[in-house]
Amino acid sequence: MGMLNGLFRLILGFSSGLIIAGSFLAFLSMIGIIPRIAAVTKTMNCARKYEDAIVLGAVLGNLLYLYEIHLPLWWIGILLYGFFGGFFVGCLAAALAEVLRSVPIFARRIRLRKGMPYLVYSLALGKTAGSLIQFFLLS
């Protein structure tokens, strides 16, 4: 019975990861973020690799979460994980904002003539502050 349970959990975890990864990739593709990131970085020939990396990351992340696998990353691994995770989220947010043209629309609505870099910096600082508050105070 234990082996059947383990096999069921393996199939469930893997299929759940595929569904989540596929949905996330479909969302990113639907709004055109991946091609936009590839175009901005001038690596359009690697767009397929970006999609594969996102799917693989979602599947592996789901499996790690589902099976509660703890990896001994030490401080350097955690530092790299945080750096690349933040890099991905930052690129994703920037690409999404650029695709949806939200920053220029917001600036036009508040009649912002000067100081666009300060608006971007304040958005980044607000996001960082909110993340730190959630991480340190709410968890």
PDB file of C-alpha atoms in Angstrom:
ATOM      1  CA  MET A   1       0.000   0.000   0.000  1.00  0.00           C
ATOM      2  CA  GLY A   2       2.884   2.404   0.765  1.00  0.00           C
ATOM      3  CA  MET A   3       4.397   2.009  -2.704  1.00  0.00           C
ATOM      4  CA  LEU A   4       1.031   2.605  -4.378  1.00  0.00           C
ATOM      5  CA  ASN A   5       0.544   5.717  -2.251  1.00  0.00           C
ATOM      6  CA  GLY A   6       4.018   6.978  -3.212  1.00  0.00           C
ATOM      7  CA  LEU A   7       3.368   6.319  -6.894  1.00  0.00           C
ATOM      8  CA  PHE A   8       0.045   8.140  -6.682  1.00  0.00           C
ATOM      9  CA  ARG A   9       1.696  11.112  -5.001  1.00  0.00           C
ATOM     10  CA  LEU A  10       4.430  11.158  -7.642  1.00  0.00           C
ATOM     11  CA  ILE A  11       1.927  11.172 -10.497  1.00  0.00           C
ATOM     12  CA  LEU A  12      -0.248  13.751  -8.747  1.00  0.00           C
ATOM     13  CA  GLY A  13       2.695  16.034  -8.040  1.00  0.00           C
ATOM     14  CA  PHE A  14       4.113  15.784 -11.524  1.00  0.00           C
ATOM     15  CA  SER A  15       0.770  16.349 -13.240  1.00  0.00           C
ATOM     16  CA  SER A  16      -0.040  19.244 -10.906  1.00  0.00           C
ATOM     17  CA  GLY A  17       3.302  20.816 -11.731  1.00  0.00           C
ATOM     18  CA  LEU A  18       2.645  20.420 -15.442  1.00  0.00           C
ATOM     19  CA  ILE A  19      -0.785  22.022 -15.128  1.00  0.00           C
ATOM     20  CA  ILE A  20       0.520  24.968 -13.098  1.00  0.00           C
ATOM     21  CA  ALA A  21       3.510  25.450 -15.378  1.00  0.00           C
ATOM     22  CA  GLY A  22       1.353  25.210 -18.486  1.00  0.00           C
ATOM     23  CA  SER A  23      -1.155  27.710 -17.126  1.00  0.00           C
ATOM     24  CA  PHE A  24       1.580  30.136 -16.118  1.00  0.00           C
ATOM     25  CA  LEU A  25       3.289  29.807 -19.488  1.00  0.00           C
ATOM     26  CA  ALA A  26      -0.032  30.275 -21.289  1.00  0.00           C
ATOM     27  CA  PHE A  27      -0.633  33.451 -19.282  1.00  0.00           C
ATOM     28  CA  LEU A  28       2.831  34.772 -20.089  1.00  0.00           C
ATOM     29  CA  SER A  29       2.467  33.877 -23.763  1.00  0.00           C
ATOM     30  CA  MET A  30      -1.034  35.336 -23.993  1.00  0.00           C
ATOM     31  CA  ILE A  31       0.144  38.783 -22.972  1.00  0.00           C
ATOM     32  CA  GLY A  32       3.443  38.453 -24.871  1.00  0.00           C
ATOM     33  CA  ILE A  33       5.903  38.812 -22.022  1.00  0.00           C
ATOM     34  CA  ILE A  34       8.390  36.129 -23.041  1.00  0.00           C
ATOM     35  CA  PRO A  35       8.878  37.432 -26.587  1.00  0.00           C
ATOM     36  CA  ARG A  36       9.165  40.956 -25.175  1.00  0.00           C
ATOM     37  CA  ILE A  37      11.881  39.936 -22.691  1.00  0.00           C
ATOM     38  CA  ALA A  38      13.686  38.117 -25.505  1.00  0.00           C
ATOM     39  CA  ALA A  39      13.399  41.166 -27.770  1.00  0.00           C
ATOM     40  CA  VAL A  40      14.642  43.596 -25.117  1.00  0.00           C
ATOM     41  CA  THR A  41      17.622  41.386 -24.290  1.00  0.00           C
ATOM     42  CA  LYS A  42      18.242  40.732 -28.015  1.00  0.00           C
ATOM     43  CA  THR A  43      18.073  36.968 -27.485  1.00  0.00           C
ATOM     44  CA  MET A  44      15.030  36.115 -29.566  1.00  0.00           C
ATOM     45  CA  ASN A  45      16.649  32.845 -30.649  1.00  0.00           C
ATOM     46  CA  CYS A  46      16.507  31.711 -26.977  1.00  0.00           C
ATOM     47  CA  ALA A  47      12.782  32.390 -26.451  1.00  0.00           C
ATOM     48  CA  ARG A  48      12.005  28.664 -26.523  1.00  0.00           C
ATOM     49  CA  LYS A  49      14.668  28.065 -23.867  1.00  0.00           C
ATOM     50  CA  TYR A  50      13.070  30.759 -21.692  1.00  0.00           C
ATOM     51  CA  GLU A  51       9.723  28.989 -21.953  1.00  0.00           C
ATOM     52  CA  ASP A  52      11.305  25.614 -21.153  1.00  0.00           C
ATOM     53  CA  ALA A  53      13.109  27.078 -18.126  1.00  0.00           C
ATOM     54  CA  ILE A  54       9.872  28.597 -16.792  1.00  0.00           C
ATOM     55  CA  VAL A  55       7.987  25.310 -17.181  1.00  0.00           C
ATOM     56  CA  LEU A  56      10.819  23.331 -15.586  1.00  0.00           C
ATOM     57  CA  GLY A  57      11.039  25.778 -12.689  1.00  0.00           C
ATOM     58  CA  ALA A  58       7.302  25.625 -12.053  1.00  0.00           C
ATOM     59  CA  VAL A  59       7.260  21.810 -12.148  1.00  0.00           C
ATOM     60  CA  LEU A  60      10.296  21.447  -9.874  1.00  0.00           C
ATOM     61  CA  GLY A  61       9.008  24.113  -7.493  1.00  0.00           C
ATOM     62  CA  ASN A  62       5.681  22.339  -7.275  1.00  0.00           C
ATOM     63  CA  LEU A  63       7.355  18.986  -6.579  1.00  0.00           C
ATOM     64  CA  LEU A  64       9.583  20.510  -3.897  1.00  0.00           C
ATOM     65  CA  TYR A  65       6.572  22.123  -2.254  1.00  0.00           C
ATOM     66  CA  LEU A  66       4.315  19.080  -2.536  1.00  0.00           C
ATOM     67  CA  TYR A  67       6.831  16.635  -1.086  1.00  0.00           C
ATOM     68  CA  GLU A  68       8.273  19.157   1.381  1.00  0.00           C
ATOM     69  CA  ILE A  69      11.808  18.469   0.207  1.00  0.00           C
ATOM     70  CA  HIS A  70      14.381  20.559   2.030  1.00  0.00           C
ATOM     71  CA  LEU A  71      17.541  21.262   0.072  1.00  0.00           C
ATOM     72  CA  PRO A  72      20.758  22.034   1.971  1.00  0.00           C
ATOM     73  CA  LEU A  73      21.532  25.272   0.147  1.00  0.00           C
ATOM     74  CA  TRP A  74      23.689  26.925   2.809  1.00  0.00           C
ATOM     75  CA  TRP A  75      24.076  30.686   2.625  1.00  0.00           C
ATOM     76  CA  ILE A  76      25.512  30.861  -0.903  1.00  0.00           C
ATOM     77  CA  GLY A  77      22.640  28.796  -2.324  1.00  0.00           C
ATOM     78  CA  ILE A  78      20.059  30.946  -0.598  1.00  0.00           C
ATOM     79  CA  LEU A  79      21.821  34.058  -1.842  1.00  0.00           C
ATOM     80  CA  LEU A  80      21.793  32.763  -5.438  1.00  0.00           C
ATOM     81  CA  TYR A  81      18.184  31.621  -5.124  1.00  0.00           C
ATOM     82  CA  GLY A  82      17.120  35.043  -3.870  1.00  0.00           C
ATOM     83  CA  PHE A  83      19.113  36.842  -6.554  1.00  0.00           C
ATOM     84  CA  PHE A  84      17.765  34.842  -9.466  1.00  0.00           C
ATOM     85  CA  GLY A  85      14.240  34.747  -8.031  1.00  0.00           C
ATOM     86  CA  GLY A  86      14.277  38.518  -7.619  1.00  0.00           C
ATOM     87  CA  PHE A  87      15.779  38.931 -11.068  1.00  0.00           C
ATOM     88  CA  PHE A  88      12.987  36.851 -12.589  1.00  0.00           C
ATOM     89  CA  VAL A  89      10.227  38.669 -10.716  1.00  0.00           C
ATOM     90  CA  GLY A  90      11.749  42.039 -11.606  1.00  0.00           C
ATOM     91  CA  CYS A  91      12.007  41.146 -15.298  1.00  0.00           C
ATOM     92  CA  LEU A  92       8.492  39.766 -15.233  1.00  0.00           C
ATOM     93  CA  ALA A  93       7.076  42.893 -13.602  1.00  0.00           C
ATOM     94  CA  ALA A  94       8.990  45.206 -15.926  1.00  0.00           C
ATOM     95  CA  ALA A  95       7.933  43.269 -19.005  1.00  0.00           C
ATOM     96  CA  LEU A  96       4.328  43.128 -17.858  1.00  0.00           C
ATOM     97  CA  ALA A  97       4.300  46.853 -17.169  1.00  0.00           C
ATOM     98  CA  GLU A  98       5.853  47.534 -20.560  1.00  0.00           C
ATOM     99  CA  VAL A  99       3.476  45.224 -22.391  1.00  0.00           C
ATOM    100  CA  LEU A 100       0.459  46.770 -20.714  1.00  0.00           C
ATOM    101  CA  ARG A 101       1.929  50.282 -20.879  1.00  0.00           C
ATOM    102  CA  SER A 102       0.764  50.868 -17.339  1.00  0.00           C
ATOM    103  CA  VAL A 103       3.481  53.273 -16.204  1.00  0.00           C
ATOM    104  CA  PRO A 104       2.999  55.776 -19.075  1.00  0.00           C
ATOM    105  CA  ILE A 105      -0.775  55.623 -18.659  1.00  0.00           C
ATOM    106  CA  PHE A 106      -0.444  56.210 -14.900  1.00  0.00           C
ATOM    107  CA  ALA A 107       2.001  59.088 -15.458  1.00  0.00           C
ATOM    108  CA  ARG A 108      -0.348  60.679 -17.982  1.00  0.00           C
ATOM    109  CA  ARG A 109      -3.337  60.355 -15.645  1.00  0.00           C
ATOM    110  CA  ILE A 110      -1.577  62.059 -12.756  1.00  0.00           C
ATOM    111  CA  ARG A 111      -0.163  64.636 -15.197  1.00  0.00           C
ATOM    112  CA  LEU A 112       3.425  63.826 -14.355  1.00  0.00           C
ATOM    113  CA  ARG A 113       5.703  65.984 -16.516  1.00  0.00           C
ATOM    114  CA  LYS A 114       9.045  65.538 -14.784  1.00  0.00           C
ATOM    115  CA  GLY A 115      10.469  62.914 -12.474  1.00  0.00           C
ATOM    116  CA  MET A 116       9.598  59.668 -14.234  1.00  0.00           C
ATOM    117  CA  PRO A 117      12.714  57.962 -12.771  1.00  0.00           C
ATOM    118  CA  TYR A 118      11.526  58.934  -9.289  1.00  0.00           C
ATOM    119  CA  LEU A 119       8.165  57.309  -9.980  1.00  0.00           C
ATOM    120  CA  VAL A 120       9.871  54.078 -11.038  1.00  0.00           C
ATOM    121  CA  TYR A 121      12.210  54.176  -8.027  1.00  0.00           C
ATOM    122  CA  SER A 122       9.324  54.789  -5.645  1.00  0.00           C
ATOM    123  CA  LEU A 123       7.414  51.849  -7.118  1.00  0.00           C
ATOM    124  CA  ALA A 124      10.478  49.619  -6.676  1.00  0.00           C
ATOM    125  CA  LEU A 125      11.059  50.822  -3.098  1.00  0.00           C
ATOM    126  CA  GLY A 126       7.397  50.319  -2.230  1.00  0.00           C
ATOM    127  CA  LYS A 127       7.453  46.793  -3.591  1.00  0.00           C
ATOM    128  CA  THR A 128      10.642  46.046  -1.660  1.00  0.00           C
ATOM    129  CA  ALA A 129       9.254  47.504   1.563  1.00  0.00           C
ATOM    130  CA  GLY A 130       6.028  45.522   1.191  1.00  0.00           C
ATOM    131  CA  SER A 131       7.940  42.315   0.565  1.00  0.00           C
ATOM    132  CA  LEU A 132      10.175  42.865   3.592  1.00  0.00           C
ATOM    133  CA  ILE A 133       7.191  43.651   5.829  1.00  0.00           C
ATOM    134  CA  GLN A 134       5.426  40.506   4.651  1.00  0.00           C
ATOM    135  CA  PHE A 135       8.555  38.388   5.084  1.00  0.00           C
ATOM    136  CA  PHE A 136       9.667  39.652   8.483  1.00  0.00           C
ATOM    137  CA  LEU A 137       6.474  40.745  10.206  1.00  0.00           C
ATOM    138  CA  LEU A 138       3.667  38.655   8.761  1.00  0.00           C
ATOM    139  CA  SER A 139       5.256  35.238   8.415  1.00  0.00           C
TER     140      SER A 139
END
